[in-house]
PDB file of C-alpha atoms in Angstrom:
ATOM      1  CA  LEU A   1       0.000   0.000   0.000  1.00  0.00           C
ATOM      2  CA  ILE A   2       1.152   3.546  -0.778  1.00  0.00           C
ATOM      3  CA  THR A   3       0.803   5.445   2.463  1.00  0.00           C
ATOM      4  CA  HIS A   4       0.252   9.174   2.883  1.00  0.00           C
ATOM      5  CA  ASP A   5       3.689   9.435   4.531  1.00  0.00           C
ATOM      6  CA  PHE A   6       5.337   7.726   1.541  1.00  0.00           C
ATOM      7  CA  THR A   7       3.719  10.105  -0.978  1.00  0.00           C
ATOM      8  CA  ARG A   8       4.644  13.099   1.205  1.00  0.00           C
ATOM      9  CA  ARG A   9       8.291  12.020   1.294  1.00  0.00           C
ATOM     10  CA  MET A  10       8.283  11.424  -2.464  1.00  0.00           C
ATOM     11  CA  ALA A  11       6.937  14.936  -2.986  1.00  0.00           C
ATOM     12  CA  LEU A  12       9.661  16.398  -0.752  1.00  0.00           C
ATOM     13  CA  ASN A  13      12.341  14.476  -2.644  1.00  0.00           C
ATOM     14  CA  HIS A  14      10.888  15.637  -5.966  1.00  0.00           C
ATOM     15  CA  ARG A  15      11.196  19.289  -4.912  1.00  0.00           C
ATOM     16  CA  ARG A  16      14.882  18.760  -4.190  1.00  0.00           C
ATOM     17  CA  VAL A  17      15.640  17.597  -7.741  1.00  0.00           C
ATOM     18  CA  VAL A  18      17.600  20.167  -9.754  1.00  0.00           C
ATOM     19  CA  PRO A  19      15.328  21.447 -12.590  1.00  0.00           C
ATOM     20  CA  ALA A  20      16.163  20.277 -16.095  1.00  0.00           C
ATOM     21  CA  GLY A  21      18.618  22.566 -17.848  1.00  0.00           C
ATOM     22  CA  ARG A  22      20.087  23.922 -14.596  1.00  0.00           C
ATOM     23  CA  ASP A  23      23.395  22.472 -13.466  1.00  0.00           C
ATOM     24  CA  GLY A  24      22.816  23.338  -9.804  1.00  0.00           C
ATOM     25  CA  ARG A  25      26.381  24.347  -8.977  1.00  0.00           C
ATOM     26  CA  LEU A  26      28.974  26.948  -9.873  1.00  0.00           C
ATOM     27  CA  ASP A  27      31.524  25.888 -12.457  1.00  0.00           C
ATOM     28  CA  SER A  28      34.519  25.063 -10.238  1.00  0.00           C
ATOM     29  CA  SER A  29      37.039  25.415 -13.077  1.00  0.00           C
ATOM     30  CA  PHE A  30      37.781  29.006 -12.022  1.00  0.00           C
ATOM     31  CA  GLY A  31      35.684  31.191 -14.375  1.00  0.00           C
ATOM     32  CA  GLU A  32      32.246  31.233 -12.761  1.00  0.00           C
ATOM     33  CA  LEU A  33      33.539  30.265  -9.306  1.00  0.00           C
ATOM     34  CA  GLY A  34      36.173  33.019  -9.495  1.00  0.00           C
ATOM     35  CA  ARG A  35      33.622  35.724 -10.293  1.00  0.00           C
ATOM     36  CA  PHE A  36      31.361  34.629  -7.469  1.00  0.00           C
ATOM     37  CA  ALA A  37      34.222  34.327  -4.959  1.00  0.00           C
ATOM     38  CA  LEU A  38      35.601  37.744  -5.888  1.00  0.00           C
ATOM     39  CA  THR A  39      32.181  39.341  -5.454  1.00  0.00           C
ATOM     40  CA  LEU A  40      31.870  37.551  -2.116  1.00  0.00           C
ATOM     41  CA  ALA A  41      35.270  38.953  -1.111  1.00  0.00           C
ATOM     42  CA  GLN A  42      34.252  42.479  -2.092  1.00  0.00           C
ATOM     43  CA  TYR A  43      30.772  42.450  -0.596  1.00  0.00           C
ATOM     44  CA  GLU A  44      31.057  45.854   1.108  1.00  0.00           C
ATOM     45  CA  PRO A  45      30.945  47.876  -2.160  1.00  0.00           C
ATOM     46  CA  LEU A  46      27.605  46.225  -2.993  1.00  0.00           C
ATOM     47  CA  GLN A  47      25.906  48.767  -0.700  1.00  0.00           C
ATOM     48  CA  VAL A  48      22.629  46.902  -0.426  1.00  0.00           C
ATOM     49  CA  LYS A  49      20.584  47.063   2.743  1.00  0.00           C
ATOM     50  CA  HIS A  50      19.974  43.301   2.844  1.00  0.00           C
ATOM     51  CA  THR A  51      23.682  42.493   2.802  1.00  0.00           C
ATOM     52  CA  ASN A  52      25.254  41.925   6.210  1.00  0.00           C
ATOM     53  CA  ASP A  53      28.260  40.163   7.700  1.00  0.00           C
ATOM     54  CA  THR A  54      26.191  37.277   9.055  1.00  0.00           C
ATOM     55  CA  ALA A  55      24.690  36.294   5.696  1.00  0.00           C
ATOM     56  CA  ILE A  56      28.007  36.817   3.873  1.00  0.00           C
ATOM     57  CA  HIS A  57      29.875  34.676   6.407  1.00  0.00           C
ATOM     58  CA  LEU A  58      27.183  31.987   6.182  1.00  0.00           C
ATOM     59  CA  ILE A  59      27.529  31.862   2.384  1.00  0.00           C
ATOM     60  CA  THR A  60      31.329  31.705   2.745  1.00  0.00           C
ATOM     61  CA  LEU A  61      30.996  28.813   5.189  1.00  0.00           C
ATOM     62  CA  GLY A  62      28.684  26.973   2.789  1.00  0.00           C
ATOM     63  CA  LEU A  63      31.082  27.364  -0.115  1.00  0.00           C
ATOM     64  CA  LEU A  64      34.178  26.303   1.867  1.00  0.00           C
ATOM     65  CA  THR A  65      32.722  23.484   3.997  1.00  0.00           C
ATOM     66  CA  GLY A  66      29.735  22.188   2.027  1.00  0.00           C
ATOM     67  CA  ARG A  67      27.508  21.922   5.061  1.00  0.00           C
ATOM     68  CA  ARG A  68      23.748  21.771   4.818  1.00  0.00           C
ATOM     69  CA  THR A  69      21.969  25.088   5.252  1.00  0.00           C
ATOM     70  CA  LYS A  70      20.122  24.164   8.447  1.00  0.00           C
ATOM     71  CA  GLU A  71      23.328  22.862  10.055  1.00  0.00           C
ATOM     72  CA  MET A  72      25.058  26.178   9.388  1.00  0.00           C
ATOM     73  CA  LYS A  73      22.155  28.382  10.450  1.00  0.00           C
ATOM     74  CA  SER A  74      21.784  26.421  13.697  1.00  0.00           C
ATOM     75  CA  MET A  75      25.508  26.454  14.558  1.00  0.00           C
ATOM     76  CA  GLU A  76      26.229  27.142  18.231  1.00  0.00           C
ATOM     77  CA  TRP A  77      29.391  28.406  19.891  1.00  0.00           C
ATOM     78  CA  ASN A  78      29.701  25.261  22.021  1.00  0.00           C
ATOM     79  CA  TRP A  79      30.253  23.297  18.799  1.00  0.00           C
ATOM     80  CA  VAL A  80      33.403  25.334  18.089  1.00  0.00           C
ATOM     81  CA  ASN A  81      36.834  24.453  19.468  1.00  0.00           C
ATOM     82  CA  PHE A  82      39.278  27.256  18.666  1.00  0.00           C
ATOM     83  CA  ASP A  83      42.249  25.497  20.287  1.00  0.00           C
ATOM     84  CA  LYS A  84      41.889  22.420  18.074  1.00  0.00           C
ATOM     85  CA  ARG A  85      40.455  24.449  15.194  1.00  0.00           C
ATOM     86  CA  LEU A  86      37.488  22.148  14.816  1.00  0.00           C
ATOM     87  CA  ILE A  87      33.728  22.527  14.504  1.00  0.00           C
ATOM     88  CA  THR A  88      31.675  19.508  15.560  1.00  0.00           C
ATOM     89  CA  ILE A  89      28.118  19.329  14.275  1.00  0.00           C
ATOM     90  CA  PRO A  90      26.231  16.952  16.578  1.00  0.00           C
ATOM     91  CA  GLY A  91      24.550  13.932  15.073  1.00  0.00           C
ATOM     92  CA  GLU A  92      21.606  14.102  17.454  1.00  0.00           C
ATOM     93  CA  VAL A  93      20.154  17.036  19.371  1.00  0.00           C
ATOM     94  CA  ALA A  94      17.271  16.814  21.823  1.00  0.00           C
ATOM     95  CA  VAL A  95      15.043  19.770  20.941  1.00  0.00           C
ATOM     96  CA  GLN A  96      13.180  21.179  23.932  1.00  0.00           C
ATOM     97  CA  ASP A  97       9.665  22.588  23.719  1.00  0.00           C
ATOM     98  CA  GLY A  98       9.793  26.288  23.024  1.00  0.00           C
ATOM     99  CA  ASP A  99      13.425  26.256  21.903  1.00  0.00           C
ATOM    100  CA  VAL A 100      14.205  28.840  19.216  1.00  0.00           C
ATOM    101  CA  SER A 101      16.340  26.222  17.423  1.00  0.00           C
ATOM    102  CA  THR A 102      14.628  23.286  15.717  1.00  0.00           C
ATOM    103  CA  PHE A 103      17.870  21.565  14.675  1.00  0.00           C
ATOM    104  CA  GLU A 104      17.674  17.854  15.559  1.00  0.00           C
ATOM    105  CA  GLY A 105      21.068  16.704  14.285  1.00  0.00           C
ATOM    106  CA  THR A 106      22.815  15.751  11.072  1.00  0.00           C
ATOM    107  CA  LYS A 107      20.930  13.877   8.367  1.00  0.00           C
ATOM    108  CA  ASN A 108      22.716  10.560   9.030  1.00  0.00           C
ATOM    109  CA  ARG A 109      22.618  11.096  12.824  1.00  0.00           C
ATOM    110  CA  ARG A 110      26.415  11.025  13.091  1.00  0.00           C
ATOM    111  CA  ASP A 111      28.633  13.794  14.416  1.00  0.00           C
ATOM    112  CA  PHE A 112      30.421  15.617  11.616  1.00  0.00           C
ATOM    113  CA  ILE A 113      33.774  17.280  12.263  1.00  0.00           C
ATOM    114  CA  ILE A 114      34.820  20.296  10.210  1.00  0.00           C
ATOM    115  CA  PRO A 115      38.521  21.192  10.348  1.00  0.00           C
ATOM    116  CA  MET A 116      38.777  24.974  10.099  1.00  0.00           C
ATOM    117  CA  SER A 117      40.714  26.202   7.100  1.00  0.00           C
ATOM    118  CA  ARG A 118      42.630  29.410   7.689  1.00  0.00           C
ATOM    119  CA  ILE A 119      39.904  31.690   6.383  1.00  0.00           C
ATOM    120  CA  ILE A 120      37.171  29.895   8.349  1.00  0.00           C
ATOM    121  CA  HIS A 121      39.252  30.130  11.533  1.00  0.00           C
ATOM    122  CA  THR A 122      39.813  33.861  10.925  1.00  0.00           C
ATOM    123  CA  MET A 123      36.134  34.409  10.163  1.00  0.00           C
ATOM    124  CA  PHE A 124      34.958  32.573  13.286  1.00  0.00           C
ATOM    125  CA  ARG A 125      37.509  34.386  15.436  1.00  0.00           C
ATOM    126  CA  HIS A 126      36.155  37.678  14.109  1.00  0.00           C
ATOM    127  CA  ARG A 127      32.583  36.633  14.896  1.00  0.00           C
ATOM    128  CA  ALA A 128      33.630  35.508  18.381  1.00  0.00           C
ATOM    129  CA  GLU A 129      35.059  38.962  19.027  1.00  0.00           C
ATOM    130  CA  GLN A 130      31.768  40.512  17.909  1.00  0.00           C
ATOM    131  CA  LYS A 131      29.779  37.971  19.983  1.00  0.00           C
ATOM    132  CA  LEU A 132      26.426  39.088  18.640  1.00  0.00           C
ATOM    133  CA  SER A 133      24.874  36.113  20.422  1.00  0.00           C
ATOM    134  CA  ALA A 134      26.053  34.068  23.389  1.00  0.00           C
ATOM    135  CA  ARG A 135      24.616  30.925  21.804  1.00  0.00           C
ATOM    136  CA  PHE A 136      24.422  31.184  18.021  1.00  0.00           C
ATOM    137  CA  VAL A 137      27.345  31.759  15.659  1.00  0.00           C
ATOM    138  CA  PHE A 138      24.972  33.190  13.041  1.00  0.00           C
ATOM    139  CA  PRO A 139      22.153  34.911  14.943  1.00  0.00           C
ATOM    140  CA  GLY A 140      19.108  36.553  13.406  1.00  0.00           C
ATOM    141  CA  ARG A 141      18.361  40.256  13.559  1.00  0.00           C
ATOM    142  CA  ASP A 142      16.868  40.032  17.066  1.00  0.00           C
ATOM    143  CA  ARG A 143      19.945  37.999  18.196  1.00  0.00           C
ATOM    144  CA  THR A 144      17.776  35.598  20.245  1.00  0.00           C
ATOM    145  CA  GLY A 145      17.583  32.877  17.594  1.00  0.00           C
ATOM    146  CA  PRO A 146      19.518  31.699  14.535  1.00  0.00           C
ATOM    147  CA  ILE A 147      19.475  33.526  11.211  1.00  0.00           C
ATOM    148  CA  THR A 148      16.406  32.594   9.217  1.00  0.00           C
ATOM    149  CA  ASP A 149      17.353  33.480   5.654  1.00  0.00           C
ATOM    150  CA  MET A 150      20.312  34.339   3.440  1.00  0.00           C
ATOM    151  CA  ARG A 151      18.595  34.172   0.057  1.00  0.00           C
ATOM    152  CA  SER A 152      18.294  37.932  -0.474  1.00  0.00           C
ATOM    153  CA  THR A 153      22.031  38.387   0.078  1.00  0.00           C
ATOM    154  CA  LEU A 154      22.782  35.407  -2.182  1.00  0.00           C
ATOM    155  CA  ALA A 155      20.551  36.932  -4.869  1.00  0.00           C
ATOM    156  CA  HIS A 156      22.550  40.191  -4.731  1.00  0.00           C
ATOM    157  CA  LEU A 157      25.831  38.268  -5.015  1.00  0.00           C
ATOM    158  CA  ILE A 158      24.510  36.375  -8.048  1.00  0.00           C
ATOM    159  CA  GLN A 159      23.381  39.605  -9.693  1.00  0.00           C
ATOM    160  CA  GLN A 160      26.710  41.351  -9.098  1.00  0.00           C
ATOM    161  CA  SER A 161      28.916  38.411 -10.139  1.00  0.00           C
ATOM    162  CA  LYS A 162      26.748  37.582 -13.192  1.00  0.00           C
ATOM    163  CA  VAL A 163      26.691  33.845 -12.509  1.00  0.00           C
ATOM    164  CA  LYS A 164      23.797  31.454 -13.059  1.00  0.00           C
ATOM    165  CA  ARG A 165      20.968  31.438 -10.538  1.00  0.00           C
ATOM    166  CA  ILE A 166      21.827  29.209  -7.595  1.00  0.00           C
ATOM    167  CA  ILE A 167      20.094  28.343  -4.348  1.00  0.00           C
ATOM    168  CA  PRO A 168      21.799  27.907  -0.943  1.00  0.00           C
ATOM    169  CA  HIS A 169      22.083  24.125  -1.367  1.00  0.00           C
ATOM    170  CA  ASP A 170      24.052  24.682  -4.592  1.00  0.00           C
ATOM    171  CA  LEU A 171      26.934  25.925  -2.435  1.00  0.00           C
ATOM    172  CA  ARG A 172      27.125  22.360  -1.101  1.00  0.00           C
ATOM    173  CA  ARG A 173      27.027  20.965  -4.649  1.00  0.00           C
ATOM    174  CA  THR A 174      29.830  23.340  -5.654  1.00  0.00           C
ATOM    175  CA  PHE A 175      31.890  22.270  -2.634  1.00  0.00           C
ATOM    176  CA  GLY A 176      31.431  18.619  -3.621  1.00  0.00           C
ATOM    177  CA  ASP A 177      32.657  19.368  -7.137  1.00  0.00           C
ATOM    178  CA  ILE A 178      35.743  21.187  -5.803  1.00  0.00           C
ATOM    179  CA  SER A 179      36.419  18.314  -3.389  1.00  0.00           C
ATOM    180  CA  ARG A 180      36.336  15.881  -6.320  1.00  0.00           C
ATOM    181  CA  ARG A 181      38.824  18.052  -8.204  1.00  0.00           C
ATOM    182  CA  CYS A 182      41.164  18.171  -5.203  1.00  0.00           C
ATOM    183  CA  ARG A 183      40.872  14.436  -4.425  1.00  0.00           C
ATOM    184  CA  PRO A 184      39.458  12.581  -7.445  1.00  0.00           C
ATOM    185  CA  ASP A 185      37.842   9.613  -5.738  1.00  0.00           C
ATOM    186  CA  GLU A 186      34.204   9.200  -4.796  1.00  0.00           C
ATOM    187  CA  TYR A 187      34.826   7.991  -1.234  1.00  0.00           C
ATOM    188  CA  THR A 188      36.806  11.084  -0.242  1.00  0.00           C
ATOM    189  CA  THR A 189      34.156  13.324  -1.796  1.00  0.00           C
ATOM    190  CA  ALA A 190      31.417  11.421   0.043  1.00  0.00           C
ATOM    191  CA  GLU A 191      33.271  11.785   3.354  1.00  0.00           C
ATOM    192  CA  SER A 192      33.881  15.484   2.830  1.00  0.00           C
ATOM    193  CA  LEU A 193      30.112  15.894   2.390  1.00  0.00           C
ATOM    194  CA  GLY A 194      29.224  13.629   5.305  1.00  0.00           C
ATOM    195  CA  HIS A 195      27.517  11.083   3.069  1.00  0.00           C
ATOM    196  CA  THR A 196      27.294   7.424   4.038  1.00  0.00           C
ATOM    197  CA  VAL A 197      28.704   5.157   1.311  1.00  0.00           C
ATOM    198  CA  ASN A 198      27.076   1.735   1.551  1.00  0.00           C
ATOM    199  CA  THR A 199      29.252  -0.332  -0.755  1.00  0.00           C
ATOM    200  CA  VAL A 200      31.406  -3.409  -0.241  1.00  0.00           C
ATOM    201  CA  THR A 201      34.534  -1.405  -1.060  1.00  0.00           C
ATOM    202  CA  ALA A 202      33.632   1.277   1.493  1.00  0.00           C
ATOM    203  CA  MET A 203      33.478  -1.392   4.215  1.00  0.00           C
ATOM    204  CA  TYR A 204      37.235  -1.958   3.793  1.00  0.00           C
ATOM    205  CA  LEU A 205      38.153   1.730   3.959  1.00  0.00           C
ATOM    206  CA  SER A 206      39.121   3.313   7.270  1.00  0.00           C
ATOM    207  CA  GLY A 207      37.986   6.787   6.239  1.00  0.00           C
ATOM    208  CA  LEU A 208      39.857  10.059   6.249  1.00  0.00           C
ATOM    209  CA  SER A 209      42.083  10.742   9.222  1.00  0.00           C
ATOM    210  CA  LEU A 210      41.755  14.175  10.806  1.00  0.00           C
ATOM    211  CA  PRO A 211      45.069  15.399   9.279  1.00  0.00           C
ATOM    212  CA  GLU A 212      43.930  14.156   5.851  1.00  0.00           C
ATOM    213  CA  LYS A 213      40.571  15.861   6.255  1.00  0.00           C
ATOM    214  CA  ARG A 214      42.216  19.088   7.424  1.00  0.00           C
ATOM    215  CA  SER A 215      44.515  19.028   4.400  1.00  0.00           C
ATOM    216  CA  LEU A 216      41.545  18.467   2.053  1.00  0.00           C
ATOM    217  CA  PHE A 217      39.496  21.334   3.496  1.00  0.00           C
ATOM    218  CA  GLN A 218      42.484  23.677   3.233  1.00  0.00           C
ATOM    219  CA  ASP A 219      43.078  22.567  -0.363  1.00  0.00           C
ATOM    220  CA  ILE A 220      39.432  23.334  -1.168  1.00  0.00           C
ATOM    221  CA  SER A 221      39.840  26.796   0.352  1.00  0.00           C
ATOM    222  CA  ASP A 222      43.055  27.292  -1.651  1.00  0.00           C
ATOM    223  CA  HIS A 223      41.257  26.240  -4.849  1.00  0.00           C
ATOM    224  CA  VAL A 224      38.629  28.932  -4.283  1.00  0.00           C
ATOM    225  CA  SER A 225      41.394  31.453  -3.592  1.00  0.00           C
ATOM    226  CA  ARG A 226      43.233  30.577  -6.803  1.00  0.00           C
ATOM    227  CA  SER A 227      40.025  30.954  -8.788  1.00  0.00           C
ATOM    228  CA  MET A 228      39.822  34.653  -7.914  1.00  0.00           C
ATOM    229  CA  PRO A 229      41.468  37.358 -10.039  1.00  0.00           C
ATOM    230  CA  VAL A 230      42.411  39.013  -6.710  1.00  0.00           C
ATOM    231  CA  GLU A 231      43.191  36.737  -3.794  1.00  0.00           C
ATOM    232  CA  GLY A 232      41.650  37.358  -0.411  1.00  0.00           C
ATOM    233  CA  LEU A 233      38.447  37.818   1.518  1.00  0.00           C
ATOM    234  CA  GLU A 234      37.255  40.815   3.494  1.00  0.00           C
ATOM    235  CA  VAL A 235      36.452  40.018   7.121  1.00  0.00           C
ATOM    236  CA  GLY A 236      35.565  42.897   9.383  1.00  0.00           C
ATOM    237  CA  GLY A 237      37.185  45.459   7.095  1.00  0.00           C
ATOM    238  CA  GLU A 238      40.488  43.569   6.931  1.00  0.00           C
ATOM    239  CA  LYS A 239      41.692  41.438   4.051  1.00  0.00           C
ATOM    240  CA  TYR A 240      42.649  37.818   4.683  1.00  0.00           C
ATOM    241  CA  SER A 241      43.959  35.294   2.188  1.00  0.00           C
ATOM    242  CA  PHE A 242      42.036  32.064   1.684  1.00  0.00           C
ATOM    243  CA  SER A 243      45.440  30.374   1.687  1.00  0.00           C
ATOM    244  CA  GLY A 244      47.509  32.438   4.130  1.00  0.00           C
ATOM    245  CA  GLN A 245      50.699  31.410   5.871  1.00  0.00           C
ATOM    246  CA  GLU A 246      49.251  30.653   9.296  1.00  0.00           C
ATOM    247  CA  ASP A 247      50.458  27.380  10.810  1.00  0.00           C
ATOM    248  CA  LEU A 248      47.587  24.975  11.449  1.00  0.00           C
ATOM    249  CA  GLU A 249      49.450  22.259  13.280  1.00  0.00           C
TER     250      GLU A 249
END
């Protein structure tokens, strides 16, 4: 029997399919990616009222880590370890009644560890100094809950950089494409995205070590940096290189 729940889930999955004729990601071979990244780096001259640091930093995080939108919006300071330069997204979260956050954990219910690349570490350090919220890394305008939307800022970036129309989840697709370019094997790409690979071959693989994962995430950040005609990203009025020379060990 086809249950109501089954048809509802099929409808949800159908809405996630990329429309025909739309690639659903930025071309990671420098041209389109470079224009978008450069516009992202020079967001201040856009002078649009909907553009703010929080949305810009959220888009940067999506491009450089490939995390799902809800995971990023819901990110809390107690997930961040500056000493080890790691962000741990919990696999399961017990949501309390009345909580402003509805995040229940990662899709596969496993903790996901993000090694901070240099630019992400700099960006998070800047946000920690601002401390707009004691709980949320990316708070909304009232600062009591997480940010609710970044689409208007993304739309302005698309317009200014003259790239194809993308949605927030396409940042994750673009990240996956860059990851494949940096490490051309499907298992590494799947791990970088937090996907579960249920194959016989995958059963014999130990997975990426933390140093290997850190190296991959930095290489992805470096790839984005190299795609730009001018290297660097503005954070709090100061310019930081995606690559940089900071020691991460």
